[in-house]
Amino acid sequence: MSIFSRRAKSIEEQTEGDIFNKETEGLTQGQIVRKRFIRHRGAMVSLIVLVSLILFVFSTLGFKIFGFGFNGWWKYKIIDIPALRTDGCSVALPGCPTLDIIPGKNFGFGDHPFGQDDLGRDYFALVMRGAERSIEVTVVIGMVAGVIGTVVGSIAGFYRGWVDAILMRINDFIITIPTIIVASVIGFHFGNKGVLFLAVFVGFFIWGGLSRLVRGEFLTLREREFVDAARVAGASNRRIIFKHILPNAIGIIVVSVTLLMSGAILLEAALSYLGFGVVAPDVSLGLLISQYQDSFTTRPWLFWYPGLIIIIIALCINFIGDGLRDAFDPRQRRRISHKDRAAERNPTAKKK
Amino acid sequence: MLAYIGRRLGAMIVILFGSSFLLYNLAAYSGDPTEGLRTSTDPKAHQQLLSLIRTLHLNVPPPARFFIWFKGIIGGFTGNFDLGMTRDANPVSTYITNAIPVTIRLVLLSTILAILFGIGFGIVSALRQYSRFDYALTFFAFLLYSLPIFWVAVLLKAYLAISFNNFLLNGSIAPLWIISASAISGFFWAAVISGTRQRVLAIFGIAGSATAIFLELLSLNKWFTHPGLGPIMMLALGLGFALGVTYLSTGLGNKAALRSSLTVIVLGFILYFPVEYLLKKYGSLSTLFEMLLVTIAIAWAVGFGYAKIDRRPVIRTSILTSLFAALLFVIDKLMKSWVPYVNTDAVHQRPIPTIGQANDLLPSGNFWFTFLDTVLHLVLPTVALLLISMAGYIRYSRGTMLEVLNQDYIRTARAKGLSERTVIMRHAFRNTLIPITTIIVVDFAGVLGGAIITERVFGWRGMGTQFNNALNNQDLNLLMAVQLVTSSMVILANLVADLLYSALDPRIRVVGKK
């Protein structure tokens, strides 16, 4: 590249392009995405926090699936009713939390880190069970809606014609009923059949936005040269969809499913709050807030902890979604720092 | 164009038919409205059961019953619109027509404020990309995005309503609050204006101490218990706004715009006592609306008179200024009603309510009392909705602005030697607004659906409450009416968004036929 062409363009931009290209040289798509994701500080921190939170939550009470499982490390179950703690609490309000994050005499979890409710049940156990439920519901809704949305969007976008017309009309029907309305109707009637049933059913009704995005992506991708090349080479439709188009659309799918899940956890909380979601004796974070919102002035801990857990989970998912979007976006360019510019202007300095 | 709208409206009926059919059967098959009466041992129960079956056509299976219901909707074209009957044999339409205005009132103000603040913050954040302000705002937006509204509502009730009411009993601010408020204001303005280190420190100092002095003065004068603006304060605020809006809209170099907006404010100042008298004597919504029209007309005339060439930006500036002046008059009048309002028996020194849409005990007949009451009942829901819906606008307008700033025409504008203000406000900002418009319209429809939770939390009696009642009482027709209204809003909003997009962006045209 001659010095003149560099002068002719904006120097700034030229340098940025060079740095950018040098970074991605010789890397596969997956490697580039991973590299960009790791560089997104907020997303990485969120991922670590979320994974540790999930491990923490699910190991607290333990679980059993098909006779296989383990007991949690926490001493209380949600059905235990220990005596209300009185020492260290004000007389009128027994059962106050023992969690102390300031190093000192009482540092640590204590007997009831999140306090006790009015009956004496350990609130830490309740919140952990609620968090388990919320995470399960979120994941199931995300998976169901993700699979349906992707399949419908891919088929509609790939085959077009009458298949597309029919699928997109069904999509319109689903998208025009506000989510909270259809979810409330489902939750009201099926909430007692168990939380997973509810989640699957809600998942059936909130894939509308995702399938539109996927369809749009497929409509563009199917006209590209590499698809023509594959078809000329004799590839079947199935092979074209799974081997050629889907890998190129995976970014948009992953990002929207992530954002859909952050919406799903708030949706579950809202439904349980309205009384149309998880119902007692099962526990969920939204249900806990709804049950104890009136005790905010007297026993604030009953209100704070479930809300904080919801916020942490939703916040982490949102940040991860943002990081993924940046990572998958080919136009995305990292901020070029002064250090990078200096290194570019003086390449020898970097080599030594 | 008309053909396009007609076709879209036709498609709307088909979609409404489909989505209603889906929800109708889902709801009808999963609950039995007669269950309570069937198991009842009351001797009258059998009679009631028969009449219930008759009014709701329960002897017809749901898929067929849906068509009876849908016939009533289609009847809208021939003038006999029928939404069916509720369980207690009242027409659904009366419930719904009472509920719709309540819900609209609940969400309208917060949506407008969320748009203003969201776009404002988003654009400043984009202009300061990768600064600390940008990172802080991004985090803040994500945090707001992750908040459950019913959780925020409890916090707001405790801190914004109950604690603030307690504070109003005395009305003097503790020094700690003044210090923290000034520090926050200093950080905020330093981050927004930014610049070299020296300049940032200077801005921090000026903004912080100005806030501290201002709050201290308010506190000493018992302003919080006896609020009011008065002509002098209004003149100062108005002149400040006039300068600001002229700077943003045309630049201070445009003498005609500057003079006309300042004239509008001075005119308002001169007319303070007559307008005040009019507001007091003829307080009603229609008078307010008429006075608003007169204000706009005067502002238009002032702008027209000052500008000899290129009149549009000048008139726009003076009209914007006059709207602010009108708002100041209304706020001043509301503040004058504050002390008598707070001391009525119905309010009893607790002005910010935690629940409800109006104070029923308030003596009726005084327009400004009712107005103030409505505004105060709106405070908590508006703040809660504002916080949550603002997040989306911040993120979206930031992204759009960044995209626009990368366009070639921005570079061209800069290369022509236009000032940075002109580049941002005339070239970048306007193009940013195009995609945001469509989001706003669609989002508003979504907020209407979300009102189900908001109304429950704040005890309003709008569409959301009707929906909750309908679901709990197995009242299918009422439930379908709520669904019909919200779904129509969603579809209409999409249509409006498409039309607006094509009106704003000449590159996109709607097609009459394919």
PDB file of C-alpha atoms in Angstrom, chain A residues 72-277:
ATOM      1  CA  GLY A  72     -28.050 -29.609  49.197  1.00  0.00           C
ATOM      2  CA  TRP A  73     -25.505 -28.153  51.569  1.00  0.00           C
ATOM      3  CA  TRP A  74     -27.988 -25.880  53.282  1.00  0.00           C
ATOM      4  CA  LYS A  75     -29.319 -27.112  56.637  1.00  0.00           C
ATOM      5  CA  TYR A  76     -32.960 -26.069  56.188  1.00  0.00           C
ATOM      6  CA  LYS A  77     -35.549 -27.188  53.648  1.00  0.00           C
ATOM      7  CA  ILE A  78     -38.450 -24.980  52.642  1.00  0.00           C
ATOM      8  CA  ILE A  79     -40.843 -27.080  54.712  1.00  0.00           C
ATOM      9  CA  ASP A  80     -38.829 -26.761  57.931  1.00  0.00           C
ATOM     10  CA  ILE A  81     -40.226 -24.367  60.513  1.00  0.00           C
ATOM     11  CA  PRO A  82     -37.443 -23.558  62.994  1.00  0.00           C
ATOM     12  CA  ALA A  83     -38.108 -21.285  65.965  1.00  0.00           C
ATOM     13  CA  LEU A  84     -37.930 -17.552  65.295  1.00  0.00           C
ATOM     14  CA  ARG A  85     -34.580 -16.056  66.126  1.00  0.00           C
ATOM     15  CA  THR A  86     -34.881 -13.422  68.836  1.00  0.00           C
ATOM     16  CA  ASP A  87     -31.330 -12.611  69.940  1.00  0.00           C
ATOM     17  CA  GLY A  88     -29.896  -9.666  68.068  1.00  0.00           C
ATOM     18  CA  CYS A  89     -33.251  -8.648  66.627  1.00  0.00           C
ATOM     19  CA  SER A  90     -35.551  -5.986  67.954  1.00  0.00           C
ATOM     20  CA  VAL A  91     -38.224  -7.463  70.211  1.00  0.00           C
ATOM     21  CA  ALA A  92     -41.137  -6.686  67.911  1.00  0.00           C
ATOM     22  CA  LEU A  93     -39.469  -8.216  64.882  1.00  0.00           C
ATOM     23  CA  PRO A  94     -37.991 -11.653  65.462  1.00  0.00           C
ATOM     24  CA  GLY A  95     -36.382 -13.520  62.594  1.00  0.00           C
ATOM     25  CA  CYS A  96     -34.153 -10.800  61.211  1.00  0.00           C
ATOM     26  CA  PRO A  97     -31.394 -11.700  58.726  1.00  0.00           C
ATOM     27  CA  THR A  98     -27.973 -12.834  59.945  1.00  0.00           C
ATOM     28  CA  LEU A  99     -26.049 -12.212  56.723  1.00  0.00           C
ATOM     29  CA  ASP A 100     -23.131  -9.895  57.433  1.00  0.00           C
ATOM     30  CA  ILE A 101     -20.791  -8.883  54.666  1.00  0.00           C
ATOM     31  CA  ILE A 102     -18.721  -6.512  56.781  1.00  0.00           C
ATOM     32  CA  PRO A 103     -15.699  -8.371  58.220  1.00  0.00           C
ATOM     33  CA  GLY A 104     -16.020  -8.595  61.987  1.00  0.00           C
ATOM     34  CA  LYS A 105     -17.472 -10.689  64.768  1.00  0.00           C
ATOM     35  CA  ASN A 106     -20.633 -11.752  62.942  1.00  0.00           C
ATOM     36  CA  PHE A 107     -19.080 -12.016  59.480  1.00  0.00           C
ATOM     37  CA  GLY A 108     -20.594 -14.777  57.377  1.00  0.00           C
ATOM     38  CA  PHE A 109     -23.873 -16.438  56.649  1.00  0.00           C
ATOM     39  CA  GLY A 110     -25.080 -17.124  60.165  1.00  0.00           C
ATOM     40  CA  ASP A 111     -28.136 -19.185  60.925  1.00  0.00           C
ATOM     41  CA  HIS A 112     -30.687 -17.424  58.713  1.00  0.00           C
ATOM     42  CA  PRO A 113     -28.815 -15.263  56.205  1.00  0.00           C
ATOM     43  CA  PHE A 114     -31.991 -13.815  54.641  1.00  0.00           C
ATOM     44  CA  GLY A 115     -33.972 -13.920  57.885  1.00  0.00           C
ATOM     45  CA  GLN A 116     -37.199 -15.791  58.589  1.00  0.00           C
ATOM     46  CA  ASP A 117     -40.746 -15.146  57.502  1.00  0.00           C
ATOM     47  CA  ASP A 118     -43.596 -14.603  59.959  1.00  0.00           C
ATOM     48  CA  LEU A 119     -43.997 -18.361  60.536  1.00  0.00           C
ATOM     49  CA  GLY A 120     -40.300 -18.914  61.060  1.00  0.00           C
ATOM     50  CA  ARG A 121     -39.492 -20.610  57.745  1.00  0.00           C
ATOM     51  CA  ASP A 122     -35.925 -19.979  56.651  1.00  0.00           C
ATOM     52  CA  TYR A 123     -36.141 -17.277  54.009  1.00  0.00           C
ATOM     53  CA  PHE A 124     -32.813 -18.186  52.423  1.00  0.00           C
ATOM     54  CA  ALA A 125     -34.194 -21.618  51.537  1.00  0.00           C
ATOM     55  CA  LEU A 126     -37.384 -20.070  50.172  1.00  0.00           C
ATOM     56  CA  VAL A 127     -35.540 -17.554  48.024  1.00  0.00           C
ATOM     57  CA  MET A 128     -33.210 -20.241  46.674  1.00  0.00           C
ATOM     58  CA  ARG A 129     -36.152 -22.460  45.754  1.00  0.00           C
ATOM     59  CA  GLY A 130     -37.812 -19.445  44.109  1.00  0.00           C
ATOM     60  CA  ALA A 131     -34.660 -18.704  42.152  1.00  0.00           C
ATOM     61  CA  GLU A 132     -34.504 -22.342  41.012  1.00  0.00           C
ATOM     62  CA  ARG A 133     -38.054 -22.075  39.727  1.00  0.00           C
ATOM     63  CA  SER A 134     -37.412 -18.760  37.999  1.00  0.00           C
ATOM     64  CA  ILE A 135     -34.284 -20.036  36.273  1.00  0.00           C
ATOM     65  CA  GLU A 136     -36.023 -23.229  35.176  1.00  0.00           C
ATOM     66  CA  VAL A 137     -38.977 -21.304  33.780  1.00  0.00           C
ATOM     67  CA  THR A 138     -36.686 -18.874  31.976  1.00  0.00           C
ATOM     68  CA  VAL A 139     -34.613 -21.614  30.378  1.00  0.00           C
ATOM     69  CA  VAL A 140     -37.642 -23.664  29.339  1.00  0.00           C
ATOM     70  CA  ILE A 141     -39.454 -20.668  27.848  1.00  0.00           C
ATOM     71  CA  GLY A 142     -36.290 -19.652  26.042  1.00  0.00           C
ATOM     72  CA  MET A 143     -35.737 -23.143  24.637  1.00  0.00           C
ATOM     73  CA  VAL A 144     -39.322 -23.760  23.553  1.00  0.00           C
ATOM     74  CA  ALA A 145     -39.762 -20.335  21.994  1.00  0.00           C
ATOM     75  CA  GLY A 146     -36.268 -20.493  20.482  1.00  0.00           C
ATOM     76  CA  VAL A 147     -36.845 -23.846  18.782  1.00  0.00           C
ATOM     77  CA  ILE A 148     -40.328 -22.986  17.488  1.00  0.00           C
ATOM     78  CA  GLY A 149     -39.315 -19.522  16.344  1.00  0.00           C
ATOM     79  CA  THR A 150     -36.220 -20.799  14.555  1.00  0.00           C
ATOM     80  CA  VAL A 151     -38.024 -23.675  12.837  1.00  0.00           C
ATOM     81  CA  VAL A 152     -40.987 -21.569  11.734  1.00  0.00           C
ATOM     82  CA  GLY A 153     -38.801 -18.662  10.632  1.00  0.00           C
ATOM     83  CA  SER A 154     -36.397 -20.912   8.702  1.00  0.00           C
ATOM     84  CA  ILE A 155     -39.139 -22.808   6.887  1.00  0.00           C
ATOM     85  CA  ALA A 156     -41.039 -19.638   6.015  1.00  0.00           C
ATOM     86  CA  GLY A 157     -37.938 -17.815   4.846  1.00  0.00           C
ATOM     87  CA  PHE A 158     -36.466 -20.719   2.919  1.00  0.00           C
ATOM     88  CA  TYR A 159     -39.509 -22.077   1.090  1.00  0.00           C
ATOM     89  CA  ARG A 160     -41.385 -18.766   0.695  1.00  0.00           C
ATOM     90  CA  GLY A 161     -44.638 -18.920  -1.307  1.00  0.00           C
ATOM     91  CA  TRP A 162     -47.761 -20.307   0.325  1.00  0.00           C
ATOM     92  CA  VAL A 163     -45.856 -21.947   3.180  1.00  0.00           C
ATOM     93  CA  ASP A 164     -44.481 -18.545   4.107  1.00  0.00           C
ATOM     94  CA  ALA A 165     -47.893 -16.898   3.757  1.00  0.00           C
ATOM     95  CA  ILE A 166     -49.611 -19.398   6.067  1.00  0.00           C
ATOM     96  CA  LEU A 167     -46.865 -19.443   8.685  1.00  0.00           C
ATOM     97  CA  MET A 168     -46.615 -15.681   8.782  1.00  0.00           C
ATOM     98  CA  ARG A 169     -50.397 -15.301   9.196  1.00  0.00           C
ATOM     99  CA  ILE A 170     -50.227 -17.657  12.193  1.00  0.00           C
ATOM    100  CA  ASN A 171     -47.308 -15.590  13.410  1.00  0.00           C
ATOM    101  CA  ASP A 172     -49.415 -12.435  13.084  1.00  0.00           C
ATOM    102  CA  PHE A 173     -52.180 -14.012  15.151  1.00  0.00           C
ATOM    103  CA  ILE A 174     -49.744 -14.807  17.913  1.00  0.00           C
ATOM    104  CA  ILE A 175     -47.857 -11.540  17.828  1.00  0.00           C
ATOM    105  CA  THR A 176     -50.974  -9.383  18.084  1.00  0.00           C
ATOM    106  CA  ILE A 177     -52.186 -10.896  21.356  1.00  0.00           C
ATOM    107  CA  PRO A 178     -50.174  -9.045  24.014  1.00  0.00           C
ATOM    108  CA  THR A 179     -47.869 -11.536  25.748  1.00  0.00           C
ATOM    109  CA  ILE A 180     -49.082 -10.747  29.222  1.00  0.00           C
ATOM    110  CA  ILE A 181     -52.716 -11.391  28.236  1.00  0.00           C
ATOM    111  CA  VAL A 182     -52.151 -14.791  26.683  1.00  0.00           C
ATOM    112  CA  ALA A 183     -49.707 -15.754  29.422  1.00  0.00           C
ATOM    113  CA  SER A 184     -52.204 -14.769  32.119  1.00  0.00           C
ATOM    114  CA  VAL A 185     -54.947 -16.832  30.514  1.00  0.00           C
ATOM    115  CA  ILE A 186     -52.621 -19.821  30.302  1.00  0.00           C
ATOM    116  CA  GLY A 187     -51.270 -19.301  33.800  1.00  0.00           C
ATOM    117  CA  PHE A 188     -54.706 -18.882  35.334  1.00  0.00           C
ATOM    118  CA  HIS A 189     -55.957 -22.176  33.977  1.00  0.00           C
ATOM    119  CA  PHE A 190     -52.819 -24.297  33.949  1.00  0.00           C
ATOM    120  CA  GLY A 191     -50.773 -22.797  36.769  1.00  0.00           C
ATOM    121  CA  ASN A 192     -51.787 -25.625  39.098  1.00  0.00           C
ATOM    122  CA  LYS A 193     -50.417 -28.272  36.725  1.00  0.00           C
ATOM    123  CA  GLY A 194     -46.846 -27.443  37.612  1.00  0.00           C
ATOM    124  CA  VAL A 195     -44.358 -24.827  36.697  1.00  0.00           C
ATOM    125  CA  LEU A 196     -42.753 -26.650  33.759  1.00  0.00           C
ATOM    126  CA  PHE A 197     -46.098 -27.193  32.091  1.00  0.00           C
ATOM    127  CA  LEU A 198     -46.767 -23.480  32.424  1.00  0.00           C
ATOM    128  CA  ALA A 199     -43.373 -22.574  30.998  1.00  0.00           C
ATOM    129  CA  VAL A 200     -43.770 -24.860  27.976  1.00  0.00           C
ATOM    130  CA  PHE A 201     -47.213 -23.468  27.280  1.00  0.00           C
ATOM    131  CA  VAL A 202     -46.069 -19.854  27.564  1.00  0.00           C
ATOM    132  CA  GLY A 203     -43.174 -20.722  25.263  1.00  0.00           C
ATOM    133  CA  PHE A 204     -45.714 -21.768  22.626  1.00  0.00           C
ATOM    134  CA  PHE A 205     -46.985 -18.216  22.450  1.00  0.00           C
ATOM    135  CA  ILE A 206     -43.989 -15.911  22.517  1.00  0.00           C
ATOM    136  CA  TRP A 207     -41.908 -16.967  19.527  1.00  0.00           C
ATOM    137  CA  GLY A 208     -43.497 -14.396  17.196  1.00  0.00           C
ATOM    138  CA  GLY A 209     -40.758 -11.786  17.182  1.00  0.00           C
ATOM    139  CA  LEU A 210     -37.955 -14.335  16.870  1.00  0.00           C
ATOM    140  CA  SER A 211     -39.491 -16.139  13.898  1.00  0.00           C
ATOM    141  CA  ARG A 212     -39.886 -12.849  12.035  1.00  0.00           C
ATOM    142  CA  LEU A 213     -36.216 -12.038  12.533  1.00  0.00           C
ATOM    143  CA  VAL A 214     -35.102 -15.510  11.470  1.00  0.00           C
ATOM    144  CA  ARG A 215     -37.346 -15.402   8.414  1.00  0.00           C
ATOM    145  CA  GLY A 216     -35.895 -12.057   7.373  1.00  0.00           C
ATOM    146  CA  GLU A 217     -32.376 -13.405   7.772  1.00  0.00           C
ATOM    147  CA  PHE A 218     -33.198 -16.520   5.733  1.00  0.00           C
ATOM    148  CA  LEU A 219     -34.799 -14.440   2.971  1.00  0.00           C
ATOM    149  CA  THR A 220     -31.550 -12.493   2.555  1.00  0.00           C
ATOM    150  CA  LEU A 221     -29.176 -15.420   2.955  1.00  0.00           C
ATOM    151  CA  ARG A 222     -30.929 -17.718   0.505  1.00  0.00           C
ATOM    152  CA  GLU A 223     -30.195 -15.276  -2.328  1.00  0.00           C
ATOM    153  CA  ARG A 224     -26.476 -15.199  -1.628  1.00  0.00           C
ATOM    154  CA  GLU A 225     -23.898 -16.717  -3.950  1.00  0.00           C
ATOM    155  CA  PHE A 226     -22.706 -19.436  -1.607  1.00  0.00           C
ATOM    156  CA  VAL A 227     -26.213 -20.875  -1.477  1.00  0.00           C
ATOM    157  CA  ASP A 228     -26.384 -20.897  -5.275  1.00  0.00           C
ATOM    158  CA  ALA A 229     -22.981 -22.573  -5.351  1.00  0.00           C
ATOM    159  CA  ALA A 230     -24.130 -25.252  -2.936  1.00  0.00           C
ATOM    160  CA  ARG A 231     -27.266 -25.871  -4.959  1.00  0.00           C
ATOM    161  CA  VAL A 232     -25.275 -26.171  -8.200  1.00  0.00           C
ATOM    162  CA  ALA A 233     -23.013 -28.641  -6.449  1.00  0.00           C
ATOM    163  CA  GLY A 234     -26.117 -30.749  -5.810  1.00  0.00           C
ATOM    164  CA  ALA A 235     -26.758 -30.130  -2.124  1.00  0.00           C
ATOM    165  CA  SER A 236     -30.200 -31.041  -0.823  1.00  0.00           C
ATOM    166  CA  ASN A 237     -32.483 -28.468   0.754  1.00  0.00           C
ATOM    167  CA  ARG A 238     -31.821 -29.980   4.157  1.00  0.00           C
ATOM    168  CA  ARG A 239     -28.100 -29.680   3.715  1.00  0.00           C
ATOM    169  CA  ILE A 240     -28.378 -26.093   2.513  1.00  0.00           C
ATOM    170  CA  ILE A 241     -30.511 -25.126   5.486  1.00  0.00           C
ATOM    171  CA  PHE A 242     -28.431 -26.833   8.148  1.00  0.00           C
ATOM    172  CA  LYS A 243     -24.936 -26.501   6.716  1.00  0.00           C
ATOM    173  CA  HIS A 244     -25.040 -23.221   4.847  1.00  0.00           C
ATOM    174  CA  ILE A 245     -27.772 -20.876   6.007  1.00  0.00           C
ATOM    175  CA  LEU A 246     -28.313 -21.728   9.672  1.00  0.00           C
ATOM    176  CA  PRO A 247     -24.660 -21.204  10.711  1.00  0.00           C
ATOM    177  CA  ASN A 248     -24.844 -17.734   9.184  1.00  0.00           C
ATOM    178  CA  ALA A 249     -28.076 -16.920  10.987  1.00  0.00           C
ATOM    179  CA  ILE A 250     -26.935 -18.283  14.340  1.00  0.00           C
ATOM    180  CA  GLY A 251     -25.866 -14.856  15.623  1.00  0.00           C
ATOM    181  CA  ILE A 252     -29.284 -13.320  15.334  1.00  0.00           C
ATOM    182  CA  ILE A 253     -30.901 -16.419  16.865  1.00  0.00           C
ATOM    183  CA  VAL A 254     -28.606 -16.580  19.868  1.00  0.00           C
ATOM    184  CA  VAL A 255     -28.952 -12.876  20.582  1.00  0.00           C
ATOM    185  CA  SER A 256     -32.737 -12.818  20.355  1.00  0.00           C
ATOM    186  CA  VAL A 257     -33.140 -15.966  22.443  1.00  0.00           C
ATOM    187  CA  THR A 258     -30.960 -14.415  25.125  1.00  0.00           C
ATOM    188  CA  LEU A 259     -33.030 -11.245  25.173  1.00  0.00           C
ATOM    189  CA  LEU A 260     -36.196 -13.330  25.100  1.00  0.00           C
ATOM    190  CA  MET A 261     -35.005 -15.107  28.229  1.00  0.00           C
ATOM    191  CA  SER A 262     -34.379 -11.859  30.089  1.00  0.00           C
ATOM    192  CA  GLY A 263     -37.950 -10.923  29.210  1.00  0.00           C
ATOM    193  CA  ALA A 264     -39.150 -14.358  30.292  1.00  0.00           C
ATOM    194  CA  ILE A 265     -37.820 -14.077  33.834  1.00  0.00           C
ATOM    195  CA  LEU A 266     -39.622 -10.761  34.293  1.00  0.00           C
ATOM    196  CA  LEU A 267     -42.741 -12.248  32.693  1.00  0.00           C
ATOM    197  CA  GLU A 268     -42.725 -15.182  35.103  1.00  0.00           C
ATOM    198  CA  ALA A 269     -42.278 -12.828  38.044  1.00  0.00           C
ATOM    199  CA  ALA A 270     -45.121 -10.623  36.811  1.00  0.00           C
ATOM    200  CA  LEU A 271     -47.443 -13.598  36.275  1.00  0.00           C
ATOM    201  CA  SER A 272     -46.738 -14.997  39.719  1.00  0.00           C
ATOM    202  CA  TYR A 273     -47.247 -11.535  41.148  1.00  0.00           C
ATOM    203  CA  LEU A 274     -50.668 -11.271  39.485  1.00  0.00           C
ATOM    204  CA  GLY A 275     -51.497 -14.741  40.792  1.00  0.00           C
ATOM    205  CA  PHE A 276     -51.605 -16.318  37.337  1.00  0.00           C
ATOM    206  CA  GLY A 277     -48.228 -18.018  37.450  1.00  0.00           C
TER     207      GLY A 277
END
